[in-house]
PDB file of C-alpha atoms in Angstrom:
ATOM      1  CA  HIS A   1     -23.777  -6.212 -28.931  1.00 44.00           C
ATOM      2  CA  LEU A   2     -23.579  -5.067 -32.903  1.00 49.00           C
ATOM      3  CA  CYS A   3     -22.366  -2.515 -34.244  1.00 58.00           C
ATOM      4  CA  GLN A   4     -23.592  -0.331 -37.105  1.00 54.00           C
ATOM      5  CA  LEU A   5     -21.860  -1.370 -41.135  1.00 49.00           C
ATOM      6  CA  LYS A   6     -19.883   1.636 -42.371  1.00 48.00           C
ATOM      7  CA  HIS A   7     -20.956   2.082 -45.741  1.00 47.00           C
ATOM      8  CA  MET A   8     -19.043   1.523 -48.607  1.00 44.00           C
ATOM      9  CA  SER A   9     -18.879   4.144 -50.885  1.00 44.00           C
ATOM     10  CA  GLY A  10     -19.191   2.069 -54.337  1.00 44.00           C
ATOM     11  CA  VAL A  11     -20.784  -0.631 -54.050  1.00 47.00           C
ATOM     12  CA  ILE A  12     -23.152  -0.055 -55.706  1.00 47.00           C
ATOM     13  CA  SER A  13     -23.207   1.499 -59.069  1.00 49.00           C
ATOM     14  CA  PRO A  14     -23.441   4.834 -60.654  1.00 49.00           C
ATOM     15  CA  SER A  15     -26.901   3.372 -62.152  1.00 52.00           C
ATOM     16  CA  GLY A  16     -27.924   1.860 -60.033  1.00 53.00           C
ATOM     17  CA  SER A  17     -27.158  -1.867 -60.136  1.00 51.00           C
ATOM     18  CA  ASN A  18     -26.414  -4.380 -57.093  1.00 54.00           C
ATOM     19  CA  ILE A  19     -22.406  -4.657 -58.562  1.00 52.00           C
ATOM     20  CA  VAL A  20     -20.509  -4.676 -55.415  1.00 57.00           C
ATOM     21  CA  GLU A  21     -17.377  -3.127 -55.785  1.00 57.00           C
ATOM     22  CA  LEU A  22     -15.460  -4.250 -53.388  1.00 74.00           C
ATOM     23  CA  PRO A  23     -16.574  -7.246 -51.208  1.00 78.00           C
ATOM     24  CA  LEU A  24     -13.124  -7.883 -49.894  1.00 80.00           C
ATOM     25  CA  SER A  25     -13.478  -4.779 -47.584  1.00 80.00           C
ATOM     26  CA  ILE A  26     -17.182  -5.767 -47.406  1.00 79.00           C
ATOM     27  CA  ILE A  27     -16.508  -8.578 -45.593  1.00 82.00           C
ATOM     28  CA  ASN A  28     -13.793  -7.166 -43.789  1.00 82.00           C
ATOM     29  CA  ASN A  29     -16.320  -5.311 -42.050  1.00 80.00           C
ATOM     30  CA  PHE A  30     -18.803  -7.414 -41.675  1.00 82.00           C
ATOM     31  CA  PHE A  31     -16.633  -9.297 -39.325  1.00 83.00           C
ATOM     32  CA  THR A  32     -14.892  -6.591 -37.829  1.00 83.00           C
ATOM     33  CA  CYS A  33     -18.660  -6.211 -36.473  1.00 83.00           C
ATOM     34  CA  LEU A  34     -19.255  -9.825 -35.212  1.00 84.00           C
ATOM     35  CA  SER A  35     -17.707 -13.210 -34.933  1.00 89.00           C
ATOM     36  CA  LEU A  36     -18.060 -16.296 -36.372  1.00 91.00           C
ATOM     37  CA  LYS A  37     -19.879 -17.973 -33.797  1.00 92.00           C
ATOM     38  CA  GLU A  38     -21.492 -14.182 -33.271  1.00 90.00           C
ATOM     39  CA  SER A  39     -23.386 -14.206 -37.345  1.00 90.00           C
ATOM     40  CA  LYS A  40     -24.254 -17.816 -37.276  1.00 92.00           C
ATOM     41  CA  GLN A  41     -25.674 -17.320 -34.032  1.00 91.00           C
ATOM     42  CA  LEU A  42     -27.860 -14.020 -35.177  1.00 89.00           C
ATOM     43  CA  LEU A  43     -28.683 -15.912 -38.307  1.00 90.00           C
ATOM     44  CA  ASN A  44     -30.249 -18.891 -36.276  1.00 90.00           C
ATOM     45  CA  GLU A  45     -32.027 -15.859 -34.107  1.00 89.00           C
ATOM     46  CA  VAL A  46     -33.609 -14.832 -37.180  1.00 88.00           C
ATOM     47  CA  GLN A  47     -35.482 -18.432 -38.945  1.00 87.00           C
ATOM     48  CA  GLU A  48     -36.362 -19.257 -35.821  1.00 86.00           C
ATOM     49  CA  GLN A  49     -38.266 -15.789 -35.545  1.00 84.00           C
ATOM     50  CA  LEU A  50     -39.145 -15.865 -38.877  1.00 81.00           C
ATOM     51  CA  PHE A  51     -40.117 -19.901 -38.532  1.00 78.00           C
ATOM     52  CA  ASN A  52     -42.309 -18.767 -34.904  1.00 78.00           C
ATOM     53  CA  ARG A  53     -44.702 -15.939 -35.978  1.00 73.00           C
ATOM     54  CA  ASN A  54     -45.558 -18.300 -38.915  1.00 64.00           C
ATOM     55  CA  TYR A  55     -44.264 -15.681 -41.324  1.00 62.00           C
ATOM     56  CA  VAL A  56     -43.565 -18.453 -44.119  1.00 59.00           C
ATOM     57  CA  HIS A  57     -46.160 -21.389 -45.464  1.00 66.00           C
ATOM     58  CA  GLU A  58     -46.927 -24.906 -44.428  1.00 74.00           C
ATOM     59  CA  ALA A  59     -44.852 -27.279 -43.646  1.00 73.00           C
ATOM     60  CA  ASN A  60     -43.447 -29.446 -45.764  1.00 75.00           C
ATOM     61  CA  SER A  61     -44.317 -26.858 -48.771  1.00 80.00           C
ATOM     62  CA  ILE A  62     -41.600 -26.358 -51.247  1.00 85.00           C
ATOM     63  CA  GLN A  63     -42.189 -22.908 -50.194  1.00 82.00           C
ATOM     64  CA  HIS A  64     -40.853 -23.813 -47.025  1.00 80.00           C
ATOM     65  CA  ASP A  65     -38.145 -26.029 -48.029  1.00 84.00           C
ATOM     66  CA  ASN A  66     -37.195 -23.776 -50.297  1.00 86.00           C
ATOM     67  CA  THR A  67     -37.144 -21.186 -47.390  1.00 84.00           C
ATOM     68  CA  ILE A  68     -34.266 -23.724 -45.159  1.00 86.00           C
ATOM     69  CA  TYR A  69     -32.784 -23.973 -47.764  1.00 91.00           C
ATOM     70  CA  PHE A  70     -31.915 -20.144 -48.299  1.00 91.00           C
ATOM     71  CA  PHE A  71     -31.180 -20.319 -44.564  1.00 91.00           C
ATOM     72  CA  GLU A  72     -28.195 -23.028 -44.699  1.00 93.00           C
ATOM     73  CA  LYS A  73     -26.712 -21.520 -48.483  1.00 93.00           C
ATOM     74  CA  LEU A  74     -27.052 -18.185 -46.897  1.00 93.00           C
ATOM     75  CA  SER A  75     -25.083 -19.808 -43.344  1.00 94.00           C
ATOM     76  CA  GLU A  76     -22.886 -21.552 -46.062  1.00 93.00           C
ATOM     77  CA  LEU A  77     -22.594 -18.836 -48.038  1.00 93.00           C
ATOM     78  CA  ILE A  78     -20.801 -17.129 -43.672  1.00 93.00           C
ATOM     79  CA  ASP A  79     -18.940 -19.520 -43.795  1.00 94.00           C
ATOM     80  CA  ALA A  80     -16.950 -18.603 -47.215  1.00 93.00           C
ATOM     81  CA  ALA A  81     -16.879 -15.622 -46.547  1.00 92.00           C
ATOM     82  CA  HIS A  82     -14.822 -15.319 -43.209  1.00 92.00           C
ATOM     83  CA  LEU A  83     -12.276 -18.025 -44.897  1.00 92.00           C
ATOM     84  CA  LEU A  84     -11.344 -15.593 -48.021  1.00 89.00           C
ATOM     85  CA  ASN A  85     -11.300 -13.165 -44.075  1.00 87.00           C
ATOM     86  CA  THR A  86      -9.207 -15.207 -42.743  1.00 88.00           C
ATOM     87  CA  LYS A  87      -6.808 -15.514 -45.242  1.00 78.00           C
TER      88      LYS A  87
END
């Protein structure tokens, strides 16, 4: 099951910009709730549901390819964050 991710103070600057001030704490918190395997499994489930519900564009369109690319890069980002968290 997915535990509730803790809110980290200082994640968003007072100006409202998306400047992350505590990236390693956020990564650690993420992997406290989910293992690498669980996070990748959840990402795959979301991707499958997205494609099964026809929320994406026509197959072989640029938008469709961009969506696949996005999920591939998000998966790589999870891998990279996991490596940072285990060092």
